[in-house]
Short mmCIF file of C-alpha atoms and ligand atoms in Angstrom, two decimals:
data_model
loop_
_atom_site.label_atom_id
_atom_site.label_comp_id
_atom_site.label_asym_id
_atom_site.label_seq_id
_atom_site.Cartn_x
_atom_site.Cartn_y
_atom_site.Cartn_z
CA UNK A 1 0.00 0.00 0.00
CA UNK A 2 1.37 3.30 -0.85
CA UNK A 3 0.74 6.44 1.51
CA UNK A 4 0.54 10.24 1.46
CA UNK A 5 1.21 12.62 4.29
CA UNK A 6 -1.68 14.28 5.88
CA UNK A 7 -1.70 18.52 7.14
CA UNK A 8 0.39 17.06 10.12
CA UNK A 9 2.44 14.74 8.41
CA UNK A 10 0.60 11.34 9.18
CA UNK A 11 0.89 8.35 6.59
CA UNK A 12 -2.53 8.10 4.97
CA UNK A 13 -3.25 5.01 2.81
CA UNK A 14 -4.01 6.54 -0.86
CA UNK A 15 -7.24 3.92 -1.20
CA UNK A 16 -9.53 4.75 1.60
CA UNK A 17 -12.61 3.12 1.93
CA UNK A 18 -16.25 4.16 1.49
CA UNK A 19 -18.48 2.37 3.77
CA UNK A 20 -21.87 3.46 2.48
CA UNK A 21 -21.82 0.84 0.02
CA UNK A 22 -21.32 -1.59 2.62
CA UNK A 23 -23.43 -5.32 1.11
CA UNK A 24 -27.26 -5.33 2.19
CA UNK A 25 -29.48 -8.55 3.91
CA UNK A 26 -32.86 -7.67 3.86
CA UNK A 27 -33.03 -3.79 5.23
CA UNK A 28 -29.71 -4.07 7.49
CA UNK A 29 -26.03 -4.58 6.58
CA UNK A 30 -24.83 -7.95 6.09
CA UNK A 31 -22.52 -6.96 8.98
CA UNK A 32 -20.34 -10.50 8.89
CA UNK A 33 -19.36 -9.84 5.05
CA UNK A 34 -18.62 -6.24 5.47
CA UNK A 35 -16.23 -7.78 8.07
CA UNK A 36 -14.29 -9.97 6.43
CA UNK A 37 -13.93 -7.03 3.47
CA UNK A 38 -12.97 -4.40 6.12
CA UNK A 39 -10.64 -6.11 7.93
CA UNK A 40 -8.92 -7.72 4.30
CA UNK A 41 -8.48 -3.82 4.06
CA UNK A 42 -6.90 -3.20 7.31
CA UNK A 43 -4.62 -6.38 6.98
CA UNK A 44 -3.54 -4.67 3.47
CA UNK A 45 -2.71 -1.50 5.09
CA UNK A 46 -6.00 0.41 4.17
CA UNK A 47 -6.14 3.14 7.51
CA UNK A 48 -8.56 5.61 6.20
CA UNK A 49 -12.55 4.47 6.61
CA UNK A 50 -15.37 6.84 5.72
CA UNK A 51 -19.00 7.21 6.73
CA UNK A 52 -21.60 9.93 7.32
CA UNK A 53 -24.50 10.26 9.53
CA UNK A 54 -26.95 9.98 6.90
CA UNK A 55 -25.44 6.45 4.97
CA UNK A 56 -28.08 4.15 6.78
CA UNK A 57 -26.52 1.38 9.68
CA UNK A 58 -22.98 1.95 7.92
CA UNK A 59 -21.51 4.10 11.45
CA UNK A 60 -22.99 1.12 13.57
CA UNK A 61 -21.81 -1.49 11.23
CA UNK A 62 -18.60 0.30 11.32
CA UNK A 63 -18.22 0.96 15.24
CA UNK A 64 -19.03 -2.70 15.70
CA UNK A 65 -16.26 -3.95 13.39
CA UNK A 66 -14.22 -1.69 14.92
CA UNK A 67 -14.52 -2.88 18.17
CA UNK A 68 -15.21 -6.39 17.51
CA UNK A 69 -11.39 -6.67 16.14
CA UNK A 70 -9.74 -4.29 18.46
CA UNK A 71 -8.65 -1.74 15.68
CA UNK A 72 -9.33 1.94 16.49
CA UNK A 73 -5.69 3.15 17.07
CA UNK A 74 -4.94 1.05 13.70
CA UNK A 75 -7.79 3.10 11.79
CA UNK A 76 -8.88 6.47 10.73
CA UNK A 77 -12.35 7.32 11.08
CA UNK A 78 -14.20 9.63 8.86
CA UNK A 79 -17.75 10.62 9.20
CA UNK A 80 -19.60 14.06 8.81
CA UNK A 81 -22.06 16.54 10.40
CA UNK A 82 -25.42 16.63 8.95
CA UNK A 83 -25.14 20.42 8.18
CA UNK A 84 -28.47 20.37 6.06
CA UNK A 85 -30.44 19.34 9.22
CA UNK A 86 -29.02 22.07 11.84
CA UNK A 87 -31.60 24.61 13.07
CA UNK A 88 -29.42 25.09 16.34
CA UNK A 89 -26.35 24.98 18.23
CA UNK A 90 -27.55 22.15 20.22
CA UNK A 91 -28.07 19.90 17.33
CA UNK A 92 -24.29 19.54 16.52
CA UNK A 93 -23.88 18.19 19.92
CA UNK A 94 -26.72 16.22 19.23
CA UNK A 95 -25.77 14.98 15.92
CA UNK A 96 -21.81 14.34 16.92
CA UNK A 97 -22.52 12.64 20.28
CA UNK A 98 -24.87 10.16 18.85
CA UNK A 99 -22.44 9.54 15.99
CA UNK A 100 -19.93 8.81 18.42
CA UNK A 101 -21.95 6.46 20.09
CA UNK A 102 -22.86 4.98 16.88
CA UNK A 103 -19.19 4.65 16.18
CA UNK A 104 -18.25 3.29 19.87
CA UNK A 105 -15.43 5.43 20.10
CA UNK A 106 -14.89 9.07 21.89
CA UNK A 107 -13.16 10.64 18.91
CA UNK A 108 -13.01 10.98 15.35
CA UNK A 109 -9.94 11.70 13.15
CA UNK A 110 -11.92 13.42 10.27
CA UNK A 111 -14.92 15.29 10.72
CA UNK A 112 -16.39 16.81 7.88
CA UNK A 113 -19.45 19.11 6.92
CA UNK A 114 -21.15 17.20 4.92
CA UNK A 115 -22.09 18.39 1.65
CA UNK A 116 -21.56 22.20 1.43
CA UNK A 117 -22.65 23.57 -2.20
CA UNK A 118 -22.65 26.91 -1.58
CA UNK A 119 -21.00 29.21 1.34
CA UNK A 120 -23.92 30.07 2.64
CA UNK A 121 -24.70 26.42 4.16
CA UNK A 122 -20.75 27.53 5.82
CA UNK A 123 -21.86 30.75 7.60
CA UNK A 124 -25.45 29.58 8.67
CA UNK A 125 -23.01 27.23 11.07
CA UNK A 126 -20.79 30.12 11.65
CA UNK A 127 -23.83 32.07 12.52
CA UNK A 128 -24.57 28.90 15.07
CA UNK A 129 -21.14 29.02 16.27
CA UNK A 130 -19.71 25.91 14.78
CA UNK A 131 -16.28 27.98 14.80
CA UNK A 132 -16.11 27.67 18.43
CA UNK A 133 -17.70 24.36 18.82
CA UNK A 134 -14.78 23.15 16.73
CA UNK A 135 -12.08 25.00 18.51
CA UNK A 136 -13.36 23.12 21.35
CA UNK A 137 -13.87 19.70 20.13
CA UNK A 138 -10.16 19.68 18.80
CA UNK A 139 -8.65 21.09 21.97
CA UNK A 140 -10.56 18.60 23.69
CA UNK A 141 -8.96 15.84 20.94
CA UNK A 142 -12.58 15.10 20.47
CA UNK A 143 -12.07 15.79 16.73
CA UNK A 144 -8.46 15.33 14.83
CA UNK A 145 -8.91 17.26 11.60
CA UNK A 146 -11.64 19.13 10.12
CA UNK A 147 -12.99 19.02 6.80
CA UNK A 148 -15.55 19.42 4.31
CA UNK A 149 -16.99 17.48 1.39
CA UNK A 150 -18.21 19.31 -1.20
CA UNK A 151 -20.90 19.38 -4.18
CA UNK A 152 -21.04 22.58 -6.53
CA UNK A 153 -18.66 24.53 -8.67
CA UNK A 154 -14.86 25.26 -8.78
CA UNK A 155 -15.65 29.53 -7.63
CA UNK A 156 -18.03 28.12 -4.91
CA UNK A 157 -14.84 25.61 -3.46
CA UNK A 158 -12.61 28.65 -3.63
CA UNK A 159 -15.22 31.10 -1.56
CA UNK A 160 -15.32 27.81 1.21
CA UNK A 161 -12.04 27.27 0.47
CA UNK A 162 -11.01 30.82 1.92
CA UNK A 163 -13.51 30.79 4.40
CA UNK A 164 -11.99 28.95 6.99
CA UNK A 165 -8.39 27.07 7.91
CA UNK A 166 -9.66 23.99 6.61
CA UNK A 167 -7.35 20.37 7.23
CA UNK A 168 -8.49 18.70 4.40
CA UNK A 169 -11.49 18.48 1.80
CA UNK A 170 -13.78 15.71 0.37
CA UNK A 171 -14.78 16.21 -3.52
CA UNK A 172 -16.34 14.56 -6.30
CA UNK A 173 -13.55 14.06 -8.69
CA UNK A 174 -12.82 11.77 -11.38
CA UNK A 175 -11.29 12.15 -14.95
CA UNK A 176 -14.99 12.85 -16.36
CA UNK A 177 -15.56 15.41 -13.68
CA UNK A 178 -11.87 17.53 -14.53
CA UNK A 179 -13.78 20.57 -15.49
CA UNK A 180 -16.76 20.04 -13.62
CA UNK A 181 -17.73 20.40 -9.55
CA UNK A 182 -14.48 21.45 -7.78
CA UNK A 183 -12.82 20.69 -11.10
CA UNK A 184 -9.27 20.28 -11.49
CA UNK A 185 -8.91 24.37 -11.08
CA UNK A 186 -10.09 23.40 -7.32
CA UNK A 187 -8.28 20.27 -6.54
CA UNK A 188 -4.90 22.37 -7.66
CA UNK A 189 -6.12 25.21 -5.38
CA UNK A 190 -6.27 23.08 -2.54
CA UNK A 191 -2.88 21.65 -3.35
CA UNK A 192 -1.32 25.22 -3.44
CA UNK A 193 -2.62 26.29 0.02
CA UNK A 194 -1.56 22.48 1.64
CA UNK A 195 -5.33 20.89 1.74
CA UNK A 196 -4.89 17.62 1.32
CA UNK A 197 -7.96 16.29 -0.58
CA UNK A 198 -10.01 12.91 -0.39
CA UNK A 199 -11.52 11.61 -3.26
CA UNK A 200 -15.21 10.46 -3.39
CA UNK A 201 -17.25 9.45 -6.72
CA UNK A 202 -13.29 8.10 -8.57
CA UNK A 203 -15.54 5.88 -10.93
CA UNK A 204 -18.43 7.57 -11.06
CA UNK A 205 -20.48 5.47 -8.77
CA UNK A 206 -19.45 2.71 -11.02
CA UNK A 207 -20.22 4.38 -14.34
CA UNK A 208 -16.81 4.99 -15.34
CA UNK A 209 -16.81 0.77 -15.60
CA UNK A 210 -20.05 -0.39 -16.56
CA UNK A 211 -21.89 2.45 -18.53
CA UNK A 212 -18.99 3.11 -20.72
CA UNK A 213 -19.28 3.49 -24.33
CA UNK A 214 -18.28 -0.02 -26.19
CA UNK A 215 -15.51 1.88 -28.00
CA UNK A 216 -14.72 3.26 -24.81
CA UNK A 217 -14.07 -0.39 -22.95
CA UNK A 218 -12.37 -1.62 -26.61
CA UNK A 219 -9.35 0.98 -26.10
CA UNK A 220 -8.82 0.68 -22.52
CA UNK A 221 -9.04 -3.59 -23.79
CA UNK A 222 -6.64 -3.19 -26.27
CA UNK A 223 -4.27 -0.79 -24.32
CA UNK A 224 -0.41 -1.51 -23.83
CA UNK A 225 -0.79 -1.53 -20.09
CA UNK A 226 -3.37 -4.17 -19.37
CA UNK A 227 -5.11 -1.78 -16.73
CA UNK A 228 -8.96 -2.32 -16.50
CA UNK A 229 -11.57 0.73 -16.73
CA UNK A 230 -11.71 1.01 -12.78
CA UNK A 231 -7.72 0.51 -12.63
CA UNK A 232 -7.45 3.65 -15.25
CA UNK A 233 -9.91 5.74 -13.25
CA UNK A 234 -8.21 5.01 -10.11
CA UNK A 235 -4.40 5.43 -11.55
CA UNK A 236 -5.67 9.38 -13.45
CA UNK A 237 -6.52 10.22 -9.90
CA UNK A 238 -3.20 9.23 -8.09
CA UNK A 239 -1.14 10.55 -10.36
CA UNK A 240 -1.92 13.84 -8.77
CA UNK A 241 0.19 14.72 -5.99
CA UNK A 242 -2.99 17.02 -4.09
CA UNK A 243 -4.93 14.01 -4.20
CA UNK A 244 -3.88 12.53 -0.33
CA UNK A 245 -6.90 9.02 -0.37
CA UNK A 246 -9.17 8.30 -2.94
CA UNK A 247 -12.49 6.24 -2.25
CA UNK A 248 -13.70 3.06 -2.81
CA UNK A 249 -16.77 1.62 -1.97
CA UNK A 250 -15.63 -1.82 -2.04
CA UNK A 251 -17.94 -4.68 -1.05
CA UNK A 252 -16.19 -7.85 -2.05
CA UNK A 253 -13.11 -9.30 -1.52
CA UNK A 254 -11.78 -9.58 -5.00
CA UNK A 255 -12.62 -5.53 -5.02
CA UNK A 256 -10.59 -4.91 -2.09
CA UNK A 257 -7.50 -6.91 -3.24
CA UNK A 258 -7.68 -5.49 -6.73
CA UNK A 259 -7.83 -1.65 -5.17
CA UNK A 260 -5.18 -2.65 -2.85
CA UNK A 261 -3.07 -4.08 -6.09
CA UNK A 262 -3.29 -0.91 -8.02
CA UNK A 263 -2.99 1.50 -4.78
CA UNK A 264 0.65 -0.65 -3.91
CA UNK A 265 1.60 0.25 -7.21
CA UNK A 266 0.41 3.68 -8.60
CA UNK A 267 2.64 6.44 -8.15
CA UNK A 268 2.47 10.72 -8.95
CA UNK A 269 3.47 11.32 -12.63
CA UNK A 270 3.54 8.07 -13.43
CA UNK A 271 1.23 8.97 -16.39
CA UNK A 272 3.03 8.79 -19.80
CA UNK A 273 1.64 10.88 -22.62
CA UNK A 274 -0.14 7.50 -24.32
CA UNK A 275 -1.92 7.13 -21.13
CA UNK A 276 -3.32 11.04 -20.97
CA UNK A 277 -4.13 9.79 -24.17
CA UNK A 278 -6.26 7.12 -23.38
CA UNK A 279 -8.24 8.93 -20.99
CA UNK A 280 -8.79 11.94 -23.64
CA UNK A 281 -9.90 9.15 -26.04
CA UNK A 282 -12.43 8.01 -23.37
CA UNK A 283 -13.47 11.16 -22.73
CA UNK A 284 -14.57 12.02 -26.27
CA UNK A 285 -16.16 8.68 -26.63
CA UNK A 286 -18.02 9.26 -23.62
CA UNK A 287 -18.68 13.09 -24.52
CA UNK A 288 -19.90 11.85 -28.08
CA UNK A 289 -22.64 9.66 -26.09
CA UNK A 290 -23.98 12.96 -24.60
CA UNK A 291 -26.80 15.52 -25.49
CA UNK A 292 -24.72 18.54 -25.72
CA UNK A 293 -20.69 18.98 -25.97
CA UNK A 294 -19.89 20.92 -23.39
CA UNK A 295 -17.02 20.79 -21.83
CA UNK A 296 -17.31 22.73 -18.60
CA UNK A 297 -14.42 24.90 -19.29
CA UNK A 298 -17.10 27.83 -18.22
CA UNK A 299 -15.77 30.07 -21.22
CA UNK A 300 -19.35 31.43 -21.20
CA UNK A 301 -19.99 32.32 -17.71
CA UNK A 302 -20.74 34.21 -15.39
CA UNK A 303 -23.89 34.79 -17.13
CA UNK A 304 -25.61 38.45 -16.22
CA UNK A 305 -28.82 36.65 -14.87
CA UNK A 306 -27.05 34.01 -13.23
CA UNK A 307 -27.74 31.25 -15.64
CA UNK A 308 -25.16 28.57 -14.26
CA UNK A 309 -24.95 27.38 -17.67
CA UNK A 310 -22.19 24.71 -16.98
CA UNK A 311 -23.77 23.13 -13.98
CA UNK A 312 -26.76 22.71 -16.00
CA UNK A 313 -25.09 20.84 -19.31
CA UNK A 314 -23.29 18.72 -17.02
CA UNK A 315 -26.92 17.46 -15.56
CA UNK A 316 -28.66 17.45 -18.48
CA UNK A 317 -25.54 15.48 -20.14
CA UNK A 318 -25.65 13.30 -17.15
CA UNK A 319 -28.93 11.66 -17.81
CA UNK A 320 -26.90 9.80 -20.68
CA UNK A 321 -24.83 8.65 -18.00
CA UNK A 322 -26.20 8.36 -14.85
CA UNK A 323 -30.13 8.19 -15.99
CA UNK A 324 -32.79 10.74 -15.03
CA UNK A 325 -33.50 10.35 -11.73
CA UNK A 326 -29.74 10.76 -10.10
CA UNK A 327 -29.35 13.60 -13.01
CA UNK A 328 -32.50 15.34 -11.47
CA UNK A 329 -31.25 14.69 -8.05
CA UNK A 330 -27.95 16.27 -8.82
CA UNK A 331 -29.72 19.15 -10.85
CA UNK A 332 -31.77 19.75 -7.57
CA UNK A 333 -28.11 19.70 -5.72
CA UNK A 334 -26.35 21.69 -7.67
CA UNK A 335 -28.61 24.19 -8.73
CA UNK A 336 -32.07 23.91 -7.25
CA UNK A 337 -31.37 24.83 -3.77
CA UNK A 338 -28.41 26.87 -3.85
CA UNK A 339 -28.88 30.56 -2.14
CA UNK A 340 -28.92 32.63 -5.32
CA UNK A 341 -31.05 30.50 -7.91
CA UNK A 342 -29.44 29.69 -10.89
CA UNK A 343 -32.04 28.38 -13.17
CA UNK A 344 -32.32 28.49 -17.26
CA UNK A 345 -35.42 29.58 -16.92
CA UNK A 346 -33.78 33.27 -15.84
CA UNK A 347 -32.10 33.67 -19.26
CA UNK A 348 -33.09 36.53 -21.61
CA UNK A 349 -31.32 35.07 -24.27
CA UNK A 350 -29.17 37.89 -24.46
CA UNK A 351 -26.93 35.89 -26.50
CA UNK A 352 -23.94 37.07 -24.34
CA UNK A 353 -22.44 33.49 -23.66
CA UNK A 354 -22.64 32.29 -26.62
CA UNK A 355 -19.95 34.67 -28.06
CA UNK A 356 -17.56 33.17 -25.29
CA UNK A 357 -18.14 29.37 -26.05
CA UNK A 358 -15.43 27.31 -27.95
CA UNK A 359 -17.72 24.57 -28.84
CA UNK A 360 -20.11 26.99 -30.80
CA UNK A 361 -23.05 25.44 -28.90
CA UNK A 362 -26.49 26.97 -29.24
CA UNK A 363 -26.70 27.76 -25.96
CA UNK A 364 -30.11 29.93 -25.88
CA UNK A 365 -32.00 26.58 -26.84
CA UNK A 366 -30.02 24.03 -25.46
CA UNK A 367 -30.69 25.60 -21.89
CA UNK A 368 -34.84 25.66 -22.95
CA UNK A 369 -34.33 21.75 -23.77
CA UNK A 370 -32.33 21.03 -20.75
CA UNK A 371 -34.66 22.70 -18.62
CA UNK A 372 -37.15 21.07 -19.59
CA UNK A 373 -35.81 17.65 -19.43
CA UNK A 374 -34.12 18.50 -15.74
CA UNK A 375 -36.92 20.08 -14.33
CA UNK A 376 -40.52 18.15 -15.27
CA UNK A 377 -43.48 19.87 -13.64
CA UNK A 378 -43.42 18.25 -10.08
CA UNK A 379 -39.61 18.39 -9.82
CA UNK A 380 -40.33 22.15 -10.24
CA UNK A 381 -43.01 22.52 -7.29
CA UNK A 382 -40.37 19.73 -5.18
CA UNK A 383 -37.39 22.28 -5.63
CA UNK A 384 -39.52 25.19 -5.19
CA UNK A 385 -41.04 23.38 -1.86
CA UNK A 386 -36.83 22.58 -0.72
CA UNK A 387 -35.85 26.06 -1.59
CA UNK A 388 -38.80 27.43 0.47
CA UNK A 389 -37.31 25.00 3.18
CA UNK A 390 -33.99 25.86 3.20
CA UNK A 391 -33.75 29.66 2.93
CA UNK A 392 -36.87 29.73 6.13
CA UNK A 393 -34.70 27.35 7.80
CA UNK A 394 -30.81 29.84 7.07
CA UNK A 395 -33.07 32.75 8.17
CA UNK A 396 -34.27 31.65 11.64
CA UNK A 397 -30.62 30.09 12.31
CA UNK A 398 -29.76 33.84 11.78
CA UNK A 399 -31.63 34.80 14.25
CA UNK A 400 -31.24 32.26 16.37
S1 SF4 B 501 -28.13 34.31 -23.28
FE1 SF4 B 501 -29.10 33.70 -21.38
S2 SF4 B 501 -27.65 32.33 -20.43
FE2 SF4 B 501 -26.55 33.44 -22.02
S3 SF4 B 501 -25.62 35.18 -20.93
FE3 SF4 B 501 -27.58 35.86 -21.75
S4 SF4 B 501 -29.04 35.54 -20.09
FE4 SF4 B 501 -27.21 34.33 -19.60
S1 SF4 B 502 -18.35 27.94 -22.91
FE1 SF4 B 502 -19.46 26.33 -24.00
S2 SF4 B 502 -18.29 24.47 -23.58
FE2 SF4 B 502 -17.59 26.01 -22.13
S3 SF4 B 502 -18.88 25.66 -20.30
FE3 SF4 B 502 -19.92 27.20 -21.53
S4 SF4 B 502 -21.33 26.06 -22.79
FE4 SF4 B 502 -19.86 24.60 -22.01
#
């Protein structure tokens, strides 16, 4: 297993592992399985093991393999703060005590606030003093580094970015996403001011192995270096010297000792110029498969009526890929219920984007048939209902 230093110089394995995909029996984890696959893991030098408050059973299943094979000083635990559900100071002690009883253990080495898309969702907790509460939970060694993970764009990272003296960051990142969410332009930024960064999403959710295009899976075949799909995903990602763990959710055996085989062997800049190659190829076959041919390099923004014209091409091209519902879902995430809204709907086709885009797309009417696709009638009233929600619930924490 190969390892990267953390902000304080700690050896952190670069294949960390996701536990919300832990195996299923019925309506509760299969907890013996997950066992055996955790501690193959740990006995290949795996130390990094995330979970979140929200990933049903997985902390329990977690803090009960944890215990059951005596290995919390081997381990580090990651798990996050529900910051979408706090109306009060009160519920972060809520929220972190039960997760440390749900963990059986009275610290945790990498506490993150969970999915932040916009800095808003950051001061709403600074306006509920999470500041303090985590100057105190670190003195206290109640929490070992602080984090964040992170769904929105590359300008939105930066703003969170500079908002506070983070220890690390969580992002969805993989060679499909380069100019997309955080985007490469992030992960680098993080890298220049010492955040380490974890990787979730590396394949995709699995789409970067099983939904490719055939011509896609006939290159990577064919290729020189025998790697399969996942093993090319995996290897773009640790070339990268910010990128400190990547994530896996592994939930067999033969996944955990194939992740471990790559993760012993992949190095930074171990890419040649045929494999960059390869993944550009991929790319394009993958890009060909989509509705419009945008590339994300957000040429054309910021719009004047706040059109987040990217964002939305990269959810409408995602129903290709992932299929409508998790494309709505991360329509709704990305741009439904962010503070300022950033809909298509809001354009007055003043044509001034499309002058900026390299891919001479039609922008005016692709946005009409995206939005339209993204954003059916009762997805409308939903984000209009979780909008409602949200800003009610950032204004009384104001107060509060
Ligand atoms: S045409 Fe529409 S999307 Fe483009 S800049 Fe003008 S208002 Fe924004
Ligand atoms: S300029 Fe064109 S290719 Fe670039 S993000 Fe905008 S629409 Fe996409």
């Amino acid at each position: 297993m190969n390892y990267r230093k953390n902000k304080k110089g700690e050896d952190i394995s670069i294949l960390g592992y996701g536990c919300m995909r832990f195996t299923r029996k019925g309506n509760a984890i299969d907890l013996d399985k997950a066992e055996k696959e955790v501690m193959e893991a740990v006995n290949s030098g795996v130390n990094y093991f995330d979970t979140a408050y929200i990933y049903t059973g997985s902390e329990v299943a977690l803090g009960e393999i944890v215990k059951r094979n005596g290995i919390r000083d081997k381990i580090n635990i990651a798990t996050k703060l529900p910051q979408y559900m706090i109306r009060n100071r009160e519920a972060i002690d809520k929220y972190f005590d039960e997760e440390l009883s749900r963990l059986q253990t009275d610290y945790i080495d990498y506490y993150l606030m969970h999915m932040l898309t916009d800095v808003a969702a950051w001061e709403n907790l600074v306006n509920l003093g999470i500041k303090e509460w985590i100057k105190d939970k670190k003195e206290s060694g109640q929490i070992r580094n602080i984090g964040f993970s992170f769904h929105g764009d590359t300008d939105m990272f930066i703003k969170i970015l500079d908002a506070y003296d983070w220890d690390f960051a969580m992002v969805q990142y993989n060679y499909l996403d380069e100019n997309t969410q955080a985007g490469a332009a992030g992960v680098k930024e993080a890298g220049r001011r010492g955040i380490p960064i974890i990787i979730m999403e590396p394949l995709r959710g699995g789409k970067l192995v099983d939904l490719l295009p055939s011509k896609a899976k006939k290159e990577i075949k064919n290729y020189k270096r025998g790697w399969t799909p996942a093993e090319l995903a995996f290897r773009w990602l640790w070339n990268q010297p910010e990128i400190m763990c990547v994530l896996s959710g592994m939930n067999s055996i033969e996944m955990v000792q194939e992740n471990v085989k790559t993760a012993s062997d992949a190095k930074v800049g171990d890419f040649t110029e045929d494999d960059f190659k390869l993944v550009d190829d991929v790319k394009n076959y993958i890009l060909d498969s989509m509705k419009v041919g945008c590339t994300g390099c957000r040429y054309c923004v910021p719009c004047p009526k706040g059109v987040d014209i990217p964002a939305i091409f990269a959810c409408y091209n995602n129903m290709s890929i992932d299929g409508k519902t998790d494309a709505r879902f991360e329509f709704a995430r990305l741009v439904g219920i962010r503070k300022e809204p950033a809909f298509a709907s809001q354009c007055v086709e003043c044509g001034k984007c499309m002058n900026h885009c390299p891919q001479h797309i039609d922008i005016i009417s692709e946005l009409k048939k995206a939005d339209k696709a993204l954003r059916p009638l009762p997805y409308k009233i939903g984000i209009g209902i979780a909008r409602k929600f949200m800003l009610e619930g950032r204004k009384k924490s104001k107060k509060a």
